[in-house]
Amino acid sequence: VVQSFTSIKPNKTTLRLNVLLYDILCRYLTVNYLFKCPCVIKPGTNQCIAYDSRFQASSIEEAILAFPDISGDTRTLEAAAGGNLNADAFSCRTLECQTCVALLVPRLVSAGLLKAPSEITIPVARNVTPKNCHRFRFANPPPHRFLGQRFTIACINRGEAESEETDLLNLCSVCWTWRQLPEDYFPRLVNELLCVNGNGSTCLSGWGSCHQRFRNVDVLKRVGGKWQTTTISIANCCDCKVKAGTEAHALVVGKAYF
């Protein structure tokens, strides 16, 4: 398009038009390059390697719409849909979706993942009623930001219930966090659940200790200008374990050893 106009005898009007068209074309190509997902064909198929949207996202907006709150009951992950998001999910038309966005965005700003709420183009609810959002549990304020590229969204302390709808108490203190990978990785955002204070923090009044568990996920890494698959470990669970032979051992297995 730009080339066809450059063949015309130049004057002020055509020069302005050429510059305008060139600018529009550059913007179009830049946007499409930045937001086009890299496609690496899965061996033995003709399909691109996909990622699970419950644990990985390629943008902040995708993470806002897809990441479930993994600080609660992990069974909610089974109910949450994985795979890629469709156009309806990105439109965020429901009151629940817009309320969840309104509750989450300020926390992302506080955590440092966003500079301002205006960076998000997803519609938000004007009058926010927290009970309209069932995806997140925001009873506690987030703690200080972790070192590195982990950003804390919400936490549950030991001895607290996950929500007002249950009387089951957590044995370990955990935090729901998002981790941002370097620019040469795709997707860059990872959904994690971390043990507070890492491995070894106590549970069951000192009879047990909390241990971080991990899962492996596949990501793409740009090496020499080409995308290659690699595997990283992400934190996904915090277990309370007791030492064998102690009084708590009998409590766990339901038998009297002493």
XYZ file of C-alpha atoms in Angstrom:
258
model
C 0.000 0.000 0.000
C 2.755 2.435 0.956
C 4.789 1.531 -2.114
C 1.904 2.301 -4.483
C 1.610 5.807 -3.093
C 5.339 6.468 -3.287
C 5.169 6.022 -7.073
C 2.909 9.080 -7.322
C 4.601 12.401 -7.983
C 5.265 13.719 -4.482
C 3.575 16.798 -3.111
C 2.662 17.937 0.378
C -0.620 16.010 0.386
C 0.815 12.712 -0.829
C 3.799 13.005 1.489
C 1.507 13.463 4.506
C -0.603 10.525 3.321
C 2.464 8.346 2.855
C 3.692 9.148 6.351
C 0.237 8.457 7.820
C -0.137 5.135 6.001
C 3.386 4.106 6.946
C 2.704 4.892 10.604
C -0.555 2.924 10.559
C 1.132 -0.022 8.856
C 3.994 -0.036 11.369
C 1.568 0.067 14.289
C -0.467 -2.787 12.798
C 2.582 -4.965 12.200
C 4.011 -4.182 15.650
C 0.783 -5.024 17.492
C 0.298 -8.256 15.563
C 3.899 -9.274 16.187
C 3.695 -8.627 19.914
C 0.393 -10.407 20.522
C 0.723 -13.330 18.123
C 1.253 -16.554 20.044
C 4.299 -18.506 18.857
C 3.352 -21.844 17.322
C 5.558 -24.851 17.952
C 4.091 -28.007 16.437
C 3.596 -30.845 18.898
C 5.550 -33.922 17.726
C 3.340 -36.393 15.894
C 0.529 -33.882 15.324
C -0.269 -30.837 13.208
C -1.352 -28.726 16.183
C 0.463 -26.020 18.124
C 1.568 -26.799 21.665
C -1.051 -25.278 23.983
C -0.830 -24.285 27.642
C -3.276 -24.662 30.517
C -4.860 -21.259 31.183
C -5.405 -22.162 34.846
C -1.650 -22.000 35.481
C -0.141 -19.963 32.630
C -1.004 -16.791 30.723
C 0.655 -14.687 28.037
C -0.685 -11.333 29.277
C -1.933 -9.644 32.441
C -5.489 -9.451 31.072
C -5.535 -13.153 30.229
C -4.303 -13.969 33.743
C -6.999 -11.757 35.297
C -9.724 -13.605 33.416
C -8.331 -17.138 33.604
C -6.250 -17.661 36.761
C -8.330 -19.264 39.538
C -7.578 -18.392 43.161
C -5.410 -21.361 44.159
C -5.137 -20.215 47.772
C -8.455 -21.975 48.440
C -9.624 -25.542 47.960
C -7.552 -27.059 45.135
C -10.633 -28.983 44.021
C -11.778 -25.734 42.417
C -9.017 -26.286 39.849
C -10.803 -29.410 38.654
C -13.981 -27.415 38.072
C -12.179 -24.540 36.349
C -11.811 -24.854 32.605
C -8.303 -25.164 31.223
C -7.118 -24.701 27.658
C -7.407 -21.464 25.702
C -9.881 -18.673 26.417
C -12.529 -17.825 23.839
C -13.856 -14.432 22.774
C -16.752 -14.583 25.267
C -14.338 -14.940 28.186
C -12.341 -11.893 27.069
C -15.507 -9.795 26.684
C -16.207 -10.093 30.458
C -19.878 -9.099 30.215
C -21.200 -10.651 33.429
C -21.446 -8.842 36.767
C -19.369 -11.562 38.434
C -16.542 -11.201 35.920
C -16.493 -7.400 36.141
C -16.622 -7.505 39.950
C -13.686 -9.930 40.105
C -11.675 -7.662 37.808
C -12.486 -4.629 39.978
C -11.300 -6.495 43.094
C -8.145 -7.906 41.531
C -6.744 -4.913 39.619
C -5.922 -2.778 42.723
C -3.981 -5.723 44.155
C -1.997 -6.071 40.949
C -1.165 -2.367 41.147
C -0.060 -2.742 44.789
C 2.001 -5.820 43.905
C 3.774 -3.951 41.116
C 2.473 -5.917 38.126
C 0.471 -2.890 36.935
C 1.438 0.777 37.081
C -2.167 1.997 37.039
C -5.685 0.511 36.680
C -6.015 2.320 33.354
C -3.616 -0.197 31.780
C -6.437 -2.741 31.810
C -9.080 -2.512 29.073
C -11.381 -5.151 30.582
C -14.712 -3.641 31.740
C -15.092 -3.356 35.522
C -18.106 -3.025 37.795
C -18.846 0.541 38.929
C -20.444 -0.443 42.228
C -18.306 -3.241 43.642
C -19.982 -5.802 45.897
C -17.355 -8.434 46.829
C -19.920 -11.209 47.307
C -20.703 -11.017 43.577
C -17.248 -12.442 42.849
C -16.971 -16.144 43.662
C -13.572 -16.738 42.020
C -11.414 -15.030 44.640
C -11.098 -15.101 48.418
C -9.900 -11.696 49.579
C -10.447 -11.754 53.344
C -6.859 -10.806 54.167
C -4.655 -8.004 52.834
C -1.663 -9.186 50.777
C 1.732 -9.246 52.522
C 4.866 -7.542 51.258
C 6.100 -8.337 47.786
C 8.385 -11.339 47.462
C 11.913 -10.965 46.166
C 12.385 -11.562 42.456
C 9.460 -11.702 40.080
C 6.799 -13.190 42.330
C 3.797 -10.989 43.071
C 1.515 -11.802 46.019
C -2.229 -11.560 45.360
C -3.802 -12.974 48.559
C -2.930 -15.100 51.598
C -4.587 -17.444 54.080
C -3.045 -17.814 57.517
C -2.762 -21.069 59.418
C -5.942 -21.710 61.414
C -8.147 -19.606 59.142
C -11.005 -20.829 56.985
C -10.756 -20.410 53.233
C -14.046 -18.523 53.138
C -17.167 -17.763 55.152
C -18.880 -20.700 53.459
C -16.781 -23.378 55.196
C -15.660 -24.235 58.725
C -12.593 -26.165 57.530
C -9.347 -24.584 58.719
C -6.032 -24.415 56.899
C -3.092 -26.225 58.493
C -0.438 -24.112 56.737
C -0.178 -20.437 55.863
C -0.199 -20.025 52.090
C -0.144 -17.211 49.545
C -1.610 -17.080 46.061
C 1.049 -15.505 43.841
C 1.692 -14.742 40.193
C 5.202 -15.149 38.822
C 6.467 -13.206 35.837
C 9.043 -15.001 33.712
C 11.763 -13.220 31.682
C 10.878 -11.706 28.314
C 12.372 -14.598 26.365
C 9.803 -17.040 27.795
C 6.220 -17.699 26.686
C 3.767 -17.585 28.328
C 5.316 -15.191 30.841
C 2.817 -15.432 33.725
C 2.546 -18.390 36.083
C -0.145 -19.086 38.706
C 1.359 -20.366 41.987
C 0.538 -21.276 45.584
C 3.425 -20.750 48.028
C 4.016 -21.881 51.581
C 4.523 -18.790 53.720
C 8.102 -18.768 55.084
C 8.961 -21.643 52.732
C 9.511 -25.256 53.763
C 9.732 -26.132 57.426
C 7.171 -23.724 58.881
C 5.211 -25.466 61.614
C 1.660 -26.798 61.586
C -0.484 -28.701 64.095
C 1.047 -26.771 67.002
C 4.531 -27.901 66.078
C 3.714 -31.589 65.575
C 4.057 -31.152 61.829
C 5.811 -29.007 59.251
C 4.662 -27.406 56.003
C 6.262 -28.545 52.752
C 6.095 -26.892 49.348
C 5.009 -29.087 46.450
C 5.597 -28.387 42.773
C 4.333 -29.340 39.357
C 6.197 -29.218 36.056
C 4.789 -27.192 33.159
C 6.033 -26.755 29.619
C 6.921 -23.275 28.374
C 8.606 -21.856 25.294
C 12.007 -20.178 25.448
C 13.512 -18.082 22.682
C 16.987 -19.427 21.890
C 18.910 -17.921 19.000
C 15.769 -16.314 17.599
C 13.765 -19.568 17.666
C 11.223 -20.857 20.185
C 12.124 -24.094 21.940
C 10.152 -26.068 24.511
C 11.497 -26.326 28.042
C 10.122 -27.344 31.433
C 9.933 -25.284 34.612
C 8.693 -26.130 38.106
C 5.919 -24.047 39.644
C 4.687 -24.078 43.249
C 1.163 -25.495 43.425
C 0.514 -26.912 46.893
C 1.568 -26.614 50.543
C 1.229 -29.807 52.599
C 1.274 -30.274 56.367
C 3.242 -33.432 57.173
C 3.890 -35.082 60.527
C 6.894 -37.114 61.609
C 6.419 -40.875 61.837
C 6.376 -42.303 65.353
C 5.058 -39.187 67.079
C 1.695 -38.777 68.816
C 0.382 -37.061 65.691
C 1.157 -40.202 63.670
C -1.702 -42.069 65.332
C -4.020 -39.130 64.752
C -3.240 -39.135 61.038
C -3.688 -42.866 60.395
C -6.589 -43.249 62.818
C -5.015 -46.042 64.865
C -3.730 -46.205 68.425
C -0.001 -46.896 68.448
C 0.702 -45.769 71.999
